[in-house]
Amino acid sequence: MNNHRFSRRTFLRGTGVTMALPWLESHNVWGDEAKSNKPASEAPVRLGVLFSGNGFHSKEWWAKGEGKAMELGRVLAPLHDFRDKMLFVRGLYHEEARKGNIHSSQTGNLLSGAPIASGGEIKSGTSFDQLVAQSYGRSTKVPSLVLGCERSNPSVHKNYSMLYSSHISWSSPTTPTPLEIYPSLAFDRLFKDDVAPGDRSVLDAVLSDAQDLRRSISGGDQRKLDEYLDSVREVEKRIENAGIRGELQGWRPTLDKPNITRPADGIPQDIAEHMRLMCDIMVLGFQTDTTRITTLKLNNDHSALRFPNLPSVQQAGHGIDYMIHHLLSHSDGEDWLAVNQFFMENLAYLAGKLDAIQEGSRTLLDNTMLMHCSSMMAGAKHDNDQLPVIVLGGAGGRLKGGRVLDYKDKPERQLCRLFLSMMDKMEVRPETFGDAKMRLEEV
């Protein structure tokens, strides 16, 4: 019997550091019985949920057809190479999210479908990623990793707390899951047992254990281990240098230059690098089985991010930093489309990294469910009678991609039905969830 529990051989260890290994054919790294002579078990299913706020271009979020012949709207163009591994889901919604008709009331229950409190009170519902983490996530060092690229907003807007706009993952109805926006601290949480300033490199701490391991694995596994350790070193170096660049995201400071010494660890000042680093950390968490559940909030709903890294079509010679993301969402212009595509490029980057990692007969993407969603279809209308949802990956052979599922004119089109179906793939099977009492049979 395989319960996917910890075993000594799952990890490289050093002083104050624990680093899980990637999938290796030579070892039962997913926790098989130590005395078994059978090959290593199948890799576990992972869950990744990505969110971008304020919806998408109202005319360019669509898909039709199937498999590699699927046609995509321009927002989804960066995902062209993943059409056969993509599930495009149309027409699902949350009834409770339609009651406030404002950003916060439409986002605070995105992953739960629960009623939310107004008047500045904080009350929603446990999100489905955290429900999975409470059971499935216990098999890993980090039950769930909750990442973000924009700070939480604690204010109140139109009678609803803006914390609803800042968090998609909720550990309980009254507790948004703590959000990590610092890549260095997210990295430390995965690999360090005691996070403290000035700690030496994770790799330096485990090199002795890694050298011992190399003597007991096959030549193919030695190459895989070397590639994995190189990727960890690359991320360490990028995190070290991430705050140096000069492109500022979000709000604009009142000073051109800082009047205090720059902190050693901080938020990257290049939004593109920030998002890529968080994607890389998600890949490392999945690849090492340090966590199987990750959410990544690319920005808030009602977001204040700006995008100087993207060339403007509407204002030639400038970046798309003349307007914050929230206000830009009220248009359907070419610059809004470019920002939408930028988010999808990050999803494509993440999917590509996962798909390049082989785990037995499947890739890491094949063993993952990677969902991207937003809390409204189009920011200009605050339209949430159907929500934009796509799922990439194969859930360990349990999810068929290359399909468009349309529920727009069907009854019982609760988004929570999709969550029930996704939880099924991870052997978490509540009878009901949110406002849903049955799964989506097609999923």
PDB file of C-alpha atoms in Angstrom, residues 68-289:
ATOM      1  CA  LYS A  68      -4.695  20.766 -31.765  1.00  0.00           C
ATOM      2  CA  ALA A  69      -7.251  22.149 -34.219  1.00  0.00           C
ATOM      3  CA  MET A  70      -8.840  24.302 -31.498  1.00  0.00           C
ATOM      4  CA  GLU A  71      -9.144  27.970 -32.446  1.00  0.00           C
ATOM      5  CA  LEU A  72      -8.407  30.592 -29.801  1.00  0.00           C
ATOM      6  CA  GLY A  73      -9.308  34.242 -29.277  1.00  0.00           C
ATOM      7  CA  ARG A  74      -6.412  36.679 -29.158  1.00  0.00           C
ATOM      8  CA  VAL A  75      -6.259  36.743 -25.351  1.00  0.00           C
ATOM      9  CA  LEU A  76      -5.467  33.019 -25.358  1.00  0.00           C
ATOM     10  CA  ALA A  77      -3.012  33.130 -28.279  1.00  0.00           C
ATOM     11  CA  PRO A  78       0.026  32.537 -25.992  1.00  0.00           C
ATOM     12  CA  LEU A  79      -1.469  29.120 -25.112  1.00  0.00           C
ATOM     13  CA  HIS A  80      -1.502  27.918 -28.725  1.00  0.00           C
ATOM     14  CA  ASP A  81       1.003  25.136 -28.064  1.00  0.00           C
ATOM     15  CA  PHE A  82      -1.094  23.727 -25.198  1.00  0.00           C
ATOM     16  CA  ARG A  83      -4.453  23.447 -26.974  1.00  0.00           C
ATOM     17  CA  ASP A  84      -4.518  19.652 -26.724  1.00  0.00           C
ATOM     18  CA  LYS A  85      -3.911  19.905 -22.963  1.00  0.00           C
ATOM     19  CA  MET A  86      -6.421  22.688 -22.336  1.00  0.00           C
ATOM     20  CA  LEU A  87     -10.000  22.567 -21.094  1.00  0.00           C
ATOM     21  CA  PHE A  88     -11.894  25.773 -21.959  1.00  0.00           C
ATOM     22  CA  VAL A  89     -14.947  26.066 -19.720  1.00  0.00           C
ATOM     23  CA  ARG A  90     -17.687  28.544 -20.603  1.00  0.00           C
ATOM     24  CA  GLY A  91     -20.837  29.583 -18.774  1.00  0.00           C
ATOM     25  CA  LEU A  92     -20.121  28.707 -15.120  1.00  0.00           C
ATOM     26  CA  TYR A  93     -20.756  31.288 -12.395  1.00  0.00           C
ATOM     27  CA  HIS A  94     -21.348  31.965  -8.682  1.00  0.00           C
ATOM     28  CA  GLU A  95     -24.845  33.072  -7.727  1.00  0.00           C
ATOM     29  CA  GLU A  96     -23.616  34.580  -4.451  1.00  0.00           C
ATOM     30  CA  ALA A  97     -21.045  36.716  -6.274  1.00  0.00           C
ATOM     31  CA  ARG A  98     -23.771  38.490  -8.251  1.00  0.00           C
ATOM     32  CA  LYS A  99     -25.289  40.174  -5.192  1.00  0.00           C
ATOM     33  CA  GLY A 100     -22.837  43.023  -4.619  1.00  0.00           C
ATOM     34  CA  ASN A 101     -21.850  43.869  -8.216  1.00  0.00           C
ATOM     35  CA  ILE A 102     -18.503  45.258  -7.134  1.00  0.00           C
ATOM     36  CA  HIS A 103     -14.968  43.882  -7.306  1.00  0.00           C
ATOM     37  CA  SER A 104     -14.712  42.751  -3.691  1.00  0.00           C
ATOM     38  CA  SER A 105     -18.058  40.977  -3.617  1.00  0.00           C
ATOM     39  CA  GLN A 106     -17.199  39.160  -6.844  1.00  0.00           C
ATOM     40  CA  THR A 107     -13.727  37.969  -5.780  1.00  0.00           C
ATOM     41  CA  GLY A 108     -13.941  37.047  -2.097  1.00  0.00           C
ATOM     42  CA  ASN A 109     -15.818  33.825  -2.818  1.00  0.00           C
ATOM     43  CA  LEU A 110     -14.255  32.938  -6.174  1.00  0.00           C
ATOM     44  CA  LEU A 111     -12.881  29.583  -4.976  1.00  0.00           C
ATOM     45  CA  SER A 112     -15.698  28.822  -2.522  1.00  0.00           C
ATOM     46  CA  GLY A 113     -19.010  30.093  -3.908  1.00  0.00           C
ATOM     47  CA  ALA A 114     -19.950  31.069  -0.347  1.00  0.00           C
ATOM     48  CA  PRO A 115     -22.027  34.082   0.752  1.00  0.00           C
ATOM     49  CA  ILE A 116     -19.799  36.972   1.860  1.00  0.00           C
ATOM     50  CA  ALA A 117     -20.419  39.594   4.516  1.00  0.00           C
ATOM     51  CA  SER A 118     -20.650  43.331   3.777  1.00  0.00           C
ATOM     52  CA  GLY A 119     -20.233  46.341   6.045  1.00  0.00           C
ATOM     53  CA  GLY A 120     -16.475  45.867   6.302  1.00  0.00           C
ATOM     54  CA  GLU A 121     -16.901  42.508   8.040  1.00  0.00           C
ATOM     55  CA  ILE A 122     -14.691  39.603   6.923  1.00  0.00           C
ATOM     56  CA  LYS A 123     -16.618  36.416   6.253  1.00  0.00           C
ATOM     57  CA  SER A 124     -16.574  34.204   3.175  1.00  0.00           C
ATOM     58  CA  GLY A 125     -15.963  30.454   2.902  1.00  0.00           C
ATOM     59  CA  THR A 126     -13.083  27.974   2.942  1.00  0.00           C
ATOM     60  CA  SER A 127     -11.733  27.824  -0.604  1.00  0.00           C
ATOM     61  CA  PHE A 128     -11.493  24.497  -2.385  1.00  0.00           C
ATOM     62  CA  ASP A 129      -7.687  24.606  -2.593  1.00  0.00           C
ATOM     63  CA  GLN A 130      -7.524  24.812   1.198  1.00  0.00           C
ATOM     64  CA  LEU A 131     -10.083  22.042   1.604  1.00  0.00           C
ATOM     65  CA  VAL A 132      -7.771  19.856  -0.487  1.00  0.00           C
ATOM     66  CA  ALA A 133      -4.754  21.040   1.524  1.00  0.00           C
ATOM     67  CA  GLN A 134      -6.383  19.951   4.789  1.00  0.00           C
ATOM     68  CA  SER A 135      -6.222  16.315   3.700  1.00  0.00           C
ATOM     69  CA  TYR A 136      -4.268  15.713   0.484  1.00  0.00           C
ATOM     70  CA  GLY A 137      -1.740  18.427   1.353  1.00  0.00           C
ATOM     71  CA  ARG A 138      -0.727  16.780   4.616  1.00  0.00           C
ATOM     72  CA  SER A 139       1.521  14.369   2.720  1.00  0.00           C
ATOM     73  CA  THR A 140       4.019  17.143   1.952  1.00  0.00           C
ATOM     74  CA  LYS A 141       6.244  19.477   3.913  1.00  0.00           C
ATOM     75  CA  VAL A 142       4.168  22.514   2.848  1.00  0.00           C
ATOM     76  CA  PRO A 143       0.447  21.625   2.660  1.00  0.00           C
ATOM     77  CA  SER A 144      -0.222  24.584   0.364  1.00  0.00           C
ATOM     78  CA  LEU A 145       1.794  27.501  -0.971  1.00  0.00           C
ATOM     79  CA  VAL A 146      -0.131  30.761  -1.442  1.00  0.00           C
ATOM     80  CA  LEU A 147       1.713  33.320  -3.583  1.00  0.00           C
ATOM     81  CA  GLY A 148       0.954  36.794  -4.891  1.00  0.00           C
ATOM     82  CA  CYS A 149       2.478  39.607  -6.925  1.00  0.00           C
ATOM     83  CA  GLU A 150       0.531  42.529  -5.413  1.00  0.00           C
ATOM     84  CA  ARG A 151       0.061  43.555  -1.812  1.00  0.00           C
ATOM     85  CA  SER A 152      -3.245  43.045  -0.029  1.00  0.00           C
ATOM     86  CA  ASN A 153      -5.509  46.088   0.301  1.00  0.00           C
ATOM     87  CA  PRO A 154      -7.082  46.426   3.779  1.00  0.00           C
ATOM     88  CA  SER A 155      -9.484  49.286   2.926  1.00  0.00           C
ATOM     89  CA  VAL A 156     -13.266  49.203   2.418  1.00  0.00           C
ATOM     90  CA  HIS A 157     -14.866  49.985  -0.949  1.00  0.00           C
ATOM     91  CA  LYS A 158     -18.620  50.382  -1.428  1.00  0.00           C
ATOM     92  CA  ASN A 159     -19.395  48.585   1.828  1.00  0.00           C
ATOM     93  CA  TYR A 160     -17.155  45.561   1.160  1.00  0.00           C
ATOM     94  CA  SER A 161     -13.690  44.896   2.535  1.00  0.00           C
ATOM     95  CA  MET A 162     -10.992  45.106  -0.112  1.00  0.00           C
ATOM     96  CA  LEU A 163      -9.376  42.067   1.476  1.00  0.00           C
ATOM     97  CA  TYR A 164     -11.913  40.141  -0.608  1.00  0.00           C
ATOM     98  CA  SER A 165     -10.272  41.628  -3.727  1.00  0.00           C
ATOM     99  CA  SER A 166      -6.813  40.735  -2.432  1.00  0.00           C
ATOM    100  CA  HIS A 167      -7.240  37.044  -1.532  1.00  0.00           C
ATOM    101  CA  ILE A 168      -8.604  34.066  -3.449  1.00  0.00           C
ATOM    102  CA  SER A 169      -7.412  31.414  -0.972  1.00  0.00           C
ATOM    103  CA  TRP A 170      -9.246  31.144   2.383  1.00  0.00           C
ATOM    104  CA  SER A 171      -8.232  28.791   5.203  1.00  0.00           C
ATOM    105  CA  SER A 172     -11.562  29.322   6.969  1.00  0.00           C
ATOM    106  CA  PRO A 173     -14.644  31.507   6.422  1.00  0.00           C
ATOM    107  CA  THR A 174     -13.028  34.314   8.422  1.00  0.00           C
ATOM    108  CA  THR A 175      -9.357  33.786   7.540  1.00  0.00           C
ATOM    109  CA  PRO A 176      -7.780  34.581   4.177  1.00  0.00           C
ATOM    110  CA  THR A 177      -4.728  32.348   3.797  1.00  0.00           C
ATOM    111  CA  PRO A 178      -1.530  34.372   4.421  1.00  0.00           C
ATOM    112  CA  LEU A 179      -0.171  35.597   1.108  1.00  0.00           C
ATOM    113  CA  GLU A 180       3.560  35.484   0.311  1.00  0.00           C
ATOM    114  CA  ILE A 181       4.604  38.204  -2.133  1.00  0.00           C
ATOM    115  CA  TYR A 182       8.365  37.994  -1.468  1.00  0.00           C
ATOM    116  CA  PRO A 183       9.979  35.406  -3.766  1.00  0.00           C
ATOM    117  CA  SER A 184      12.885  34.919  -1.359  1.00  0.00           C
ATOM    118  CA  LEU A 185      10.586  34.052   1.554  1.00  0.00           C
ATOM    119  CA  ALA A 186       8.454  31.752  -0.616  1.00  0.00           C
ATOM    120  CA  PHE A 187      11.654  29.985  -1.650  1.00  0.00           C
ATOM    121  CA  ASP A 188      12.775  29.742   1.968  1.00  0.00           C
ATOM    122  CA  ARG A 189       9.458  28.291   3.055  1.00  0.00           C
ATOM    123  CA  LEU A 190       9.872  25.446   0.590  1.00  0.00           C
ATOM    124  CA  PHE A 191      13.467  24.601   1.388  1.00  0.00           C
ATOM    125  CA  LYS A 192      14.593  26.012   4.726  1.00  0.00           C
ATOM    126  CA  ASP A 193      13.609  24.638   8.104  1.00  0.00           C
ATOM    127  CA  ASP A 194      14.483  27.863   9.916  1.00  0.00           C
ATOM    128  CA  VAL A 195      14.165  31.037   7.857  1.00  0.00           C
ATOM    129  CA  ALA A 196      16.652  33.687   8.960  1.00  0.00           C
ATOM    130  CA  PRO A 197      18.539  36.552   7.261  1.00  0.00           C
ATOM    131  CA  GLY A 198      22.010  35.689   6.076  1.00  0.00           C
ATOM    132  CA  ASP A 199      21.452  31.944   5.791  1.00  0.00           C
ATOM    133  CA  ARG A 200      23.733  30.253   3.315  1.00  0.00           C
ATOM    134  CA  SER A 201      22.539  28.879   0.001  1.00  0.00           C
ATOM    135  CA  VAL A 202      20.074  26.002   0.135  1.00  0.00           C
ATOM    136  CA  LEU A 203      22.266  24.077  -2.314  1.00  0.00           C
ATOM    137  CA  ASP A 204      25.438  24.663  -0.324  1.00  0.00           C
ATOM    138  CA  ALA A 205      23.682  23.217   2.725  1.00  0.00           C
ATOM    139  CA  VAL A 206      22.694  19.944   1.057  1.00  0.00           C
ATOM    140  CA  LEU A 207      25.648  19.311  -1.293  1.00  0.00           C
ATOM    141  CA  SER A 208      27.162  16.620   0.933  1.00  0.00           C
ATOM    142  CA  ASP A 209      23.916  14.664   1.005  1.00  0.00           C
ATOM    143  CA  ALA A 210      23.536  15.130  -2.758  1.00  0.00           C
ATOM    144  CA  GLN A 211      27.004  13.684  -3.401  1.00  0.00           C
ATOM    145  CA  ASP A 212      26.165  10.633  -1.304  1.00  0.00           C
ATOM    146  CA  LEU A 213      22.932  10.170  -3.235  1.00  0.00           C
ATOM    147  CA  ARG A 214      24.676  10.264  -6.647  1.00  0.00           C
ATOM    148  CA  ARG A 215      26.571   7.095  -5.794  1.00  0.00           C
ATOM    149  CA  SER A 216      23.327   5.107  -5.435  1.00  0.00           C
ATOM    150  CA  ILE A 217      21.350   6.192  -8.511  1.00  0.00           C
ATOM    151  CA  SER A 218      21.461   5.427 -12.227  1.00  0.00           C
ATOM    152  CA  GLY A 219      23.288   7.503 -14.814  1.00  0.00           C
ATOM    153  CA  GLY A 220      19.996   8.904 -16.099  1.00  0.00           C
ATOM    154  CA  ASP A 221      18.966   9.896 -12.598  1.00  0.00           C
ATOM    155  CA  GLN A 222      22.374  11.504 -12.020  1.00  0.00           C
ATOM    156  CA  ARG A 223      21.769  13.753 -15.032  1.00  0.00           C
ATOM    157  CA  LYS A 224      18.256  14.540 -13.806  1.00  0.00           C
ATOM    158  CA  LEU A 225      19.568  15.376 -10.326  1.00  0.00           C
ATOM    159  CA  ASP A 226      22.246  17.676 -11.803  1.00  0.00           C
ATOM    160  CA  GLU A 227      19.665  19.476 -13.959  1.00  0.00           C
ATOM    161  CA  TYR A 228      17.403  19.903 -10.950  1.00  0.00           C
ATOM    162  CA  LEU A 229      20.164  21.298  -8.712  1.00  0.00           C
ATOM    163  CA  ASP A 230      21.204  23.682 -11.518  1.00  0.00           C
ATOM    164  CA  SER A 231      17.619  24.989 -11.747  1.00  0.00           C
ATOM    165  CA  VAL A 232      17.530  25.604  -7.990  1.00  0.00           C
ATOM    166  CA  ARG A 233      20.843  27.507  -8.183  1.00  0.00           C
ATOM    167  CA  GLU A 234      19.487  29.633 -11.053  1.00  0.00           C
ATOM    168  CA  VAL A 235      16.412  30.628  -9.065  1.00  0.00           C
ATOM    169  CA  GLU A 236      18.577  31.480  -6.031  1.00  0.00           C
ATOM    170  CA  LYS A 237      20.698  33.832  -8.144  1.00  0.00           C
ATOM    171  CA  ARG A 238      17.666  35.487  -9.747  1.00  0.00           C
ATOM    172  CA  ILE A 239      16.028  36.073  -6.353  1.00  0.00           C
ATOM    173  CA  GLU A 240      19.260  37.660  -5.105  1.00  0.00           C
ATOM    174  CA  ASN A 241      19.254  40.160  -7.992  1.00  0.00           C
ATOM    175  CA  ALA A 242      15.504  40.610  -8.423  1.00  0.00           C
ATOM    176  CA  GLY A 243      15.141  43.918  -6.552  1.00  0.00           C
ATOM    177  CA  ILE A 244      17.873  45.774  -8.457  1.00  0.00           C
ATOM    178  CA  ARG A 245      15.978  46.694 -11.619  1.00  0.00           C
ATOM    179  CA  GLY A 246      14.445  50.097 -12.055  1.00  0.00           C
ATOM    180  CA  GLU A 247      10.959  49.388 -13.428  1.00  0.00           C
ATOM    181  CA  LEU A 248       8.457  50.065 -10.660  1.00  0.00           C
ATOM    182  CA  GLN A 249       5.117  48.293 -10.555  1.00  0.00           C
ATOM    183  CA  GLY A 250       1.799  49.505  -9.189  1.00  0.00           C
ATOM    184  CA  TRP A 251       1.707  52.850  -7.359  1.00  0.00           C
ATOM    185  CA  ARG A 252       4.281  55.504  -8.137  1.00  0.00           C
ATOM    186  CA  PRO A 253       6.582  56.705  -5.355  1.00  0.00           C
ATOM    187  CA  THR A 254       7.090  60.355  -4.456  1.00  0.00           C
ATOM    188  CA  LEU A 255      10.884  60.005  -4.703  1.00  0.00           C
ATOM    189  CA  ASP A 256      12.907  59.194  -7.801  1.00  0.00           C
ATOM    190  CA  LYS A 257      15.528  57.473  -5.643  1.00  0.00           C
ATOM    191  CA  PRO A 258      15.220  55.808  -2.244  1.00  0.00           C
ATOM    192  CA  ASN A 259      16.271  57.894   0.759  1.00  0.00           C
ATOM    193  CA  ILE A 260      17.096  54.831   2.861  1.00  0.00           C
ATOM    194  CA  THR A 261      19.346  51.833   2.310  1.00  0.00           C
ATOM    195  CA  ARG A 262      17.722  49.203   0.086  1.00  0.00           C
ATOM    196  CA  PRO A 263      16.625  46.102   2.058  1.00  0.00           C
ATOM    197  CA  ALA A 264      18.487  42.896   1.199  1.00  0.00           C
ATOM    198  CA  ASP A 265      15.241  41.003   0.578  1.00  0.00           C
ATOM    199  CA  GLY A 266      12.321  42.711  -1.096  1.00  0.00           C
ATOM    200  CA  ILE A 267       9.713  42.672  -3.818  1.00  0.00           C
ATOM    201  CA  PRO A 268      11.220  42.593  -7.321  1.00  0.00           C
ATOM    202  CA  GLN A 269      10.870  45.975  -9.016  1.00  0.00           C
ATOM    203  CA  ASP A 270      10.200  44.413 -12.420  1.00  0.00           C
ATOM    204  CA  ILE A 271       6.682  42.970 -12.561  1.00  0.00           C
ATOM    205  CA  ALA A 272       7.613  40.527 -15.322  1.00  0.00           C
ATOM    206  CA  GLU A 273      10.506  39.125 -13.272  1.00  0.00           C
ATOM    207  CA  HIS A 274       8.327  38.997 -10.151  1.00  0.00           C
ATOM    208  CA  MET A 275       5.723  36.850 -11.902  1.00  0.00           C
ATOM    209  CA  ARG A 276       8.331  34.609 -13.534  1.00  0.00           C
ATOM    210  CA  LEU A 277      10.060  34.025 -10.206  1.00  0.00           C
ATOM    211  CA  MET A 278       6.775  33.031  -8.581  1.00  0.00           C
ATOM    212  CA  CYS A 279       6.104  30.641 -11.471  1.00  0.00           C
ATOM    213  CA  ASP A 280       9.585  29.142 -11.048  1.00  0.00           C
ATOM    214  CA  ILE A 281       9.004  28.676  -7.322  1.00  0.00           C
ATOM    215  CA  MET A 282       5.702  26.945  -8.051  1.00  0.00           C
ATOM    216  CA  VAL A 283       7.503  24.585 -10.439  1.00  0.00           C
ATOM    217  CA  LEU A 284      10.181  23.818  -7.852  1.00  0.00           C
ATOM    218  CA  GLY A 285       7.564  23.151  -5.192  1.00  0.00           C
ATOM    219  CA  PHE A 286       5.762  20.712  -7.469  1.00  0.00           C
ATOM    220  CA  GLN A 287       8.899  19.162  -8.908  1.00  0.00           C
ATOM    221  CA  THR A 288      10.329  18.377  -5.479  1.00  0.00           C
ATOM    222  CA  ASP A 289       6.956  17.358  -4.012  1.00  0.00           C
TER     223      ASP A 289
END
